[in-house]
Short mmCIF file of C-alpha atoms and ligand atoms in Angstrom, two decimals:
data_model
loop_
_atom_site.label_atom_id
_atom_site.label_comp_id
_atom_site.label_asym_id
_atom_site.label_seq_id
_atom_site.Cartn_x
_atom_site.Cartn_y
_atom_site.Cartn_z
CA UNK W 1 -10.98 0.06 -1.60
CA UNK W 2 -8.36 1.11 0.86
CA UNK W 3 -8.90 0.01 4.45
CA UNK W 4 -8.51 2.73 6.59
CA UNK W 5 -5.98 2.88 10.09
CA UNK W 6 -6.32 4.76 12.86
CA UNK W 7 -2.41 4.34 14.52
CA UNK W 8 -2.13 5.78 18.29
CA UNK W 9 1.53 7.15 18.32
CA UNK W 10 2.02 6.94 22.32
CA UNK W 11 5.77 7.95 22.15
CA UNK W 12 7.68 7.90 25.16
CA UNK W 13 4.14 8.04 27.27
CA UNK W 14 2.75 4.83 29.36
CA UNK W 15 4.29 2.69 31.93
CA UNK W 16 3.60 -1.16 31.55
CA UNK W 17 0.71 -0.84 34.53
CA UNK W 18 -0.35 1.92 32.72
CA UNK W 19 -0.69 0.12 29.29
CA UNK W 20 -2.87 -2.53 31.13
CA UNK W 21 -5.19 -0.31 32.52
CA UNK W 22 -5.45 1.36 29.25
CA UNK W 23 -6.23 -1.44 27.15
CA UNK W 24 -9.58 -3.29 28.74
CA UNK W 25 -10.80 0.18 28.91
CA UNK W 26 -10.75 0.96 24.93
CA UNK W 27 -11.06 -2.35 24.06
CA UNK W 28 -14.84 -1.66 25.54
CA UNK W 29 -15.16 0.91 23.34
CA UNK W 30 -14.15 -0.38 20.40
CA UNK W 31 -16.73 -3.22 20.57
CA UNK W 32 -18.60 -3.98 17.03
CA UNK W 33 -16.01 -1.46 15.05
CA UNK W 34 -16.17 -2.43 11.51
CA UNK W 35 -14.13 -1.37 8.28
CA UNK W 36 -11.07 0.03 10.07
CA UNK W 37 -7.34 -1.06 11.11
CA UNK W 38 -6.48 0.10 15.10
CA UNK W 39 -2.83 -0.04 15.47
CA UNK W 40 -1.37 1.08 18.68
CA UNK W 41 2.64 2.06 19.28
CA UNK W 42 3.61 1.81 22.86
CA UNK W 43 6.74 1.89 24.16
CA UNK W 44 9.44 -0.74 23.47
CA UNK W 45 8.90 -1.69 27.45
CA UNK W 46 4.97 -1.99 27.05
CA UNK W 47 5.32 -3.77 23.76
CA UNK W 48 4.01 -6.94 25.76
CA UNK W 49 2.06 -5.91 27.93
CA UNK W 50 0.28 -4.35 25.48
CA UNK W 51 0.36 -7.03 23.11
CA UNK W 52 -1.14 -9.19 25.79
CA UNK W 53 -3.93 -7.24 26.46
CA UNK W 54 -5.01 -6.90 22.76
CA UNK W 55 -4.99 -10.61 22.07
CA UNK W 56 -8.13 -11.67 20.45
CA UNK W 57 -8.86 -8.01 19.57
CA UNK W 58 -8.77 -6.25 15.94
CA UNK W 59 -5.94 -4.05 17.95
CA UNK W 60 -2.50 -4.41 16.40
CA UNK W 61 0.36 -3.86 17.88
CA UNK W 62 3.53 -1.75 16.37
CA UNK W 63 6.53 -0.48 17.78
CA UNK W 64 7.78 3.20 17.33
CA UNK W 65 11.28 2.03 15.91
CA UNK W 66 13.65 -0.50 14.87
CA UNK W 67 16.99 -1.21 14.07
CA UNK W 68 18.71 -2.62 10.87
CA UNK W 69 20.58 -5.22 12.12
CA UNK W 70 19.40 -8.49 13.68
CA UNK W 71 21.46 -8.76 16.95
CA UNK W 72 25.05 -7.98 17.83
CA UNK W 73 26.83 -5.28 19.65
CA UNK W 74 24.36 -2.39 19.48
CA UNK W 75 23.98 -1.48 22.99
CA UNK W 76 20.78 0.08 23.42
CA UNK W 77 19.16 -1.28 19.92
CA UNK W 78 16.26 -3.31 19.51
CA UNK W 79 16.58 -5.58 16.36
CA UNK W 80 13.60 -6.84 14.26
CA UNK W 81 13.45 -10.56 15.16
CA UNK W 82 12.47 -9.09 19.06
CA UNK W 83 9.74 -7.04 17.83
CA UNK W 84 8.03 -10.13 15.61
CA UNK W 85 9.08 -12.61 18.37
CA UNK W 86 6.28 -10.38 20.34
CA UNK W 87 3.75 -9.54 17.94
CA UNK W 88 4.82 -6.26 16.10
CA UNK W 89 3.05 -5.68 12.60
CA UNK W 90 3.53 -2.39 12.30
CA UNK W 91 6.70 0.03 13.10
CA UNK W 92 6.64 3.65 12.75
CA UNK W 93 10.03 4.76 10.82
CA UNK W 94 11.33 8.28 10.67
CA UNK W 95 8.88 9.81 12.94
CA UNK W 96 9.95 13.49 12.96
CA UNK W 97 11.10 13.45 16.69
CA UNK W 98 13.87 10.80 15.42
CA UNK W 99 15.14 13.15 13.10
CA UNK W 100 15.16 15.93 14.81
CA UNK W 101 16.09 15.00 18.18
CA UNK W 102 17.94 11.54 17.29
CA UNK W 103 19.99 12.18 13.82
CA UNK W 104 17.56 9.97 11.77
CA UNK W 105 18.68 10.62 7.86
CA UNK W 106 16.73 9.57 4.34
CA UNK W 107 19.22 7.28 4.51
CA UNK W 108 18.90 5.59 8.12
CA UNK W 109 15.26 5.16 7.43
CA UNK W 110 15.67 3.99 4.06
CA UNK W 111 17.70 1.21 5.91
CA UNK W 112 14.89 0.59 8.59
CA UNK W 113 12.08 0.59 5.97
CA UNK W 114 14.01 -2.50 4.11
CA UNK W 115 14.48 -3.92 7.58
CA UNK W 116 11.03 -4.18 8.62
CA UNK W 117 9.43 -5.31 5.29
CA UNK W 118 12.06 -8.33 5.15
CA UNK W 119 10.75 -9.11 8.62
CA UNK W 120 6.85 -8.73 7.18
CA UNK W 121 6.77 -5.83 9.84
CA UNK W 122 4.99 -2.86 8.04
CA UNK W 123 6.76 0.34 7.90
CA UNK W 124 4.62 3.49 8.50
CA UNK W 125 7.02 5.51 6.32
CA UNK W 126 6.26 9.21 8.55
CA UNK W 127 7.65 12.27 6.33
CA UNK W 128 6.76 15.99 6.72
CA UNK W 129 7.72 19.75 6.36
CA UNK W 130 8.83 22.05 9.49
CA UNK W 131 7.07 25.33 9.78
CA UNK W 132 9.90 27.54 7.59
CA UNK W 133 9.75 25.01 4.72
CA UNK W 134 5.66 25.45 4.83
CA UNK W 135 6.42 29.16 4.84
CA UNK W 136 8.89 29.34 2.04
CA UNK W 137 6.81 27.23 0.09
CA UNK W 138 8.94 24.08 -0.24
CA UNK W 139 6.37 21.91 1.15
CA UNK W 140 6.02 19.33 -2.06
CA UNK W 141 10.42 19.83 -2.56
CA UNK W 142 10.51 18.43 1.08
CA UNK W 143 8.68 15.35 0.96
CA UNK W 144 9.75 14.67 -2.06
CA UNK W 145 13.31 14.49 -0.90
CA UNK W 146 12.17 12.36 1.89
CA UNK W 147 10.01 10.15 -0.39
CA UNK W 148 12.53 9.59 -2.53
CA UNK W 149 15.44 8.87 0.10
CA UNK W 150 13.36 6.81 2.37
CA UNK W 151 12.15 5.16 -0.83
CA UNK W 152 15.22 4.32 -2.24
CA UNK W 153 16.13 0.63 -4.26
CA UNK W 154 12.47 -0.35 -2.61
CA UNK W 155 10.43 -2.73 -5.37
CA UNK W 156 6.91 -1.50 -6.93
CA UNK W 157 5.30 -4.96 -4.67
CA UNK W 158 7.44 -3.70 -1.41
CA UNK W 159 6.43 0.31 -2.30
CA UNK W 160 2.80 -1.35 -1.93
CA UNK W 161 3.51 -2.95 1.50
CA UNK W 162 4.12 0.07 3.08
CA UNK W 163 2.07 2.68 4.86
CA UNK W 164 2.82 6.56 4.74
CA UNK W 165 1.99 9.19 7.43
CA UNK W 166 2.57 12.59 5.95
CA UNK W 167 2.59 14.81 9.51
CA UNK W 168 3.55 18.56 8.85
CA UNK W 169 6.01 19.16 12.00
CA UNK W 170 4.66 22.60 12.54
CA UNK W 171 1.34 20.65 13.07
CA UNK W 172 2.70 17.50 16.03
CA UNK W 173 1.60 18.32 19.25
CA UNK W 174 0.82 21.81 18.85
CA UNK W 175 -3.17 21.52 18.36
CA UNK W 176 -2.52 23.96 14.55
CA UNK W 177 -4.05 20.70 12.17
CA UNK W 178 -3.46 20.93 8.53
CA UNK W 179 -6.47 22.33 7.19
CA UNK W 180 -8.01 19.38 5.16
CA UNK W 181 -7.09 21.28 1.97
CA UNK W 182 -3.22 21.60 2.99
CA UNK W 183 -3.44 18.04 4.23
CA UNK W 184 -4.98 16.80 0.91
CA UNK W 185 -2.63 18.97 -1.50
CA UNK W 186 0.24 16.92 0.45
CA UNK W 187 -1.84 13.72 0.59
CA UNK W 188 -2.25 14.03 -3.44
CA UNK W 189 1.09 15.09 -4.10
CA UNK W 190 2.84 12.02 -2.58
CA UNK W 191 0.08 9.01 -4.13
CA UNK W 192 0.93 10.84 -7.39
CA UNK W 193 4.77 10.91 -6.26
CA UNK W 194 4.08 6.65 -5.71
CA UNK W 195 2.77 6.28 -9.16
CA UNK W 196 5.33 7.66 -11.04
CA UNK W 197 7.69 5.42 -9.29
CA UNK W 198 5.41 2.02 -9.17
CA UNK W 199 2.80 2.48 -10.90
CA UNK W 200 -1.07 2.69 -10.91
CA UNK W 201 -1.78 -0.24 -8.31
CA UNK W 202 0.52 0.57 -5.80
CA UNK W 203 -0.93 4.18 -5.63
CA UNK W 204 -3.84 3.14 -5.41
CA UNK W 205 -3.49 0.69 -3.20
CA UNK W 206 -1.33 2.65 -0.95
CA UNK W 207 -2.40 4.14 2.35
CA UNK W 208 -1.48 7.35 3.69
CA UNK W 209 -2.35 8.82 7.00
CA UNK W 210 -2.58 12.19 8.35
CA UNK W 211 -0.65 13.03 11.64
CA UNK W 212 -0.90 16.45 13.90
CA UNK W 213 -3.16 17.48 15.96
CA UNK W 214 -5.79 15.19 15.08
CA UNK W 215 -8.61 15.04 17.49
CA UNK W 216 -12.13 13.67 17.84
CA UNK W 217 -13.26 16.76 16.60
CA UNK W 218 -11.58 17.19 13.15
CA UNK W 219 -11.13 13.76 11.98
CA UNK W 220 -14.20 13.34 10.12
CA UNK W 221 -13.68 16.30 7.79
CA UNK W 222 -10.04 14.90 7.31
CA UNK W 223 -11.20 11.49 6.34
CA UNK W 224 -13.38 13.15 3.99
CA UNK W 225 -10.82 14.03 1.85
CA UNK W 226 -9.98 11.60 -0.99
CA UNK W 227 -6.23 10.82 -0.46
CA UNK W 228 -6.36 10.65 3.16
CA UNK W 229 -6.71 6.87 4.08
CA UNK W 230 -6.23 7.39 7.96
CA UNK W 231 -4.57 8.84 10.95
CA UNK W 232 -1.50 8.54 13.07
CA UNK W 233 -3.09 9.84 16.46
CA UNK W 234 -0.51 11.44 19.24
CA UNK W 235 -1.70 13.08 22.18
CA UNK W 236 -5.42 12.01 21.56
CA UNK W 237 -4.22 8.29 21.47
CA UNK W 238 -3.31 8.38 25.06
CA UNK W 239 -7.08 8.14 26.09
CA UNK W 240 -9.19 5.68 25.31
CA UNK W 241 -12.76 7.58 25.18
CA UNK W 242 -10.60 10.35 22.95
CA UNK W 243 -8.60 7.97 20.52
CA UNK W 244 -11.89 5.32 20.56
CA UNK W 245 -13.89 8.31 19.55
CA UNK W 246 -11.38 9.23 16.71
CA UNK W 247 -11.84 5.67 15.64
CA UNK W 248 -15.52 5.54 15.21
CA UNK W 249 -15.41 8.85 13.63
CA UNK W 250 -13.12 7.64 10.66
P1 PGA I 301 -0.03 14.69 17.84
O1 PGA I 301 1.19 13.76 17.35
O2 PGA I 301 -1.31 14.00 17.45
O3 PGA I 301 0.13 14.78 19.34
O4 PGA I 301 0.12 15.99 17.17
C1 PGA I 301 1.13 13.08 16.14
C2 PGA I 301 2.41 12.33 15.89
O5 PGA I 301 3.49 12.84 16.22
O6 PGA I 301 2.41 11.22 15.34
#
């Protein structure tokens, strides 16, 4: 039985007074939710505040990135040790923003997913096709590059430590969702890619989220499908009656 997670991917969204007013708020609605992991991302700055507010809550608490090294002269870095000094479980790695807008590589998130599971932090491994690749029908060649980059020289028990969020690009932010087919040909392809390269527990142990455009009103035909173990919630995490409501749905 996989556990499913509903992650709220704030991004660069929330002040630190906003993050307290949020959290009381959808902590109320929340109540008596059973069967289900709530993660939420802040920003680095409302990491504590946040973490503060969810204390004695099911809420977890994960960051949006990390860096490789522990400390040193990285100017503008936040290492590993800060984020479990205050509470981080989770980290999203290799969001698309970060590689489109930031230079992220395979290769630097390769790096960041080893980081963050020798820290216990666990990596939510995000990997997805832009609109052209969709359209020229290199969906499954895509992720499979970025599986097996971000996946590199990683163990079958750390492959089974992590969490995967397959979000099509052409699908963040722009209200188009996957329809549950494309999202469960993807979902499919990538628990199949994870058993060919550690075997039968680890896929299906594995959990792997949906991200883009997910909303109160199509996550229950999303969770429906049988290799989709969750969602990484954006723009409809940034409420708390919309991203509570996603959370009861699931
Ligand atoms: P969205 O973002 O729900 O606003 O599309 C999802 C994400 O980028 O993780």
């Amino acid at each position: 039985m996989r556990i499913p997670i509903i992650a709220g991917n704030w991004k660069m969204n929330k002040t630190t007074s906003e993050t307290r007013a949020f959290c009381p708020e959808f902590i109320k609605l929340i109540d008596n939710v059973k069967g289900v992991e709530i993660v939420i991302a802040p920003p680095f700055t409302a990491l504590s505040a946040a973490g503060d507010a969810i204390r004695d809550t099911i809420i977890k608490l994960s960051a949006q990135n990390i860096f490789w090294e522990e400390k040193g002269a990285y100017t503008g870095e936040i290492s590993p040790l800060m984020l479990k000094e205050i509470g981080c479980g989770y980290c999203i790695i290799g969001h698309s923003e970060r590689r489109q807008y930031f230079g992220e590589t395979d290769d630097t998130v390769n790096k960041k997913i080893k980081t963050a599971l020798n820290y216990e932090i666990t990596p939510v491994f995000c990997i997805g096709e832009i609109l052209k690749e969709r359209e020229e029908n290199r969906t499954m060649a895509v992720i499979g590059r970025q599986l097996k980059g971000g996946l590199r020289d990683l163990l079958e028990s750390d492959i089974s430590r992590i969490v995967i969020a397959y979000e099509p690009v052409w699908a963040i932010g722009t209200g188009k969702t996957a329809t549950p087919q494309q999202a469960q040909e993807a979902h499919r392809f990538i628990r199949d890619f994870i058993r060919k390269k550690a075997g039968d527990k680890a896929a299906d142990g594995i959990r792997i989220l949906y991200g883009g455009s997910v909303t109160p009103e199509n996550i229950k035909d999303l969770m429906a499908q049988d290799d989709i173990d969750g969602a990484l919630v954006g723009g409809a995490s940034l409420k708390p009656d919309s991203f509570a409501a996603i959370v009861r749905f699931s």
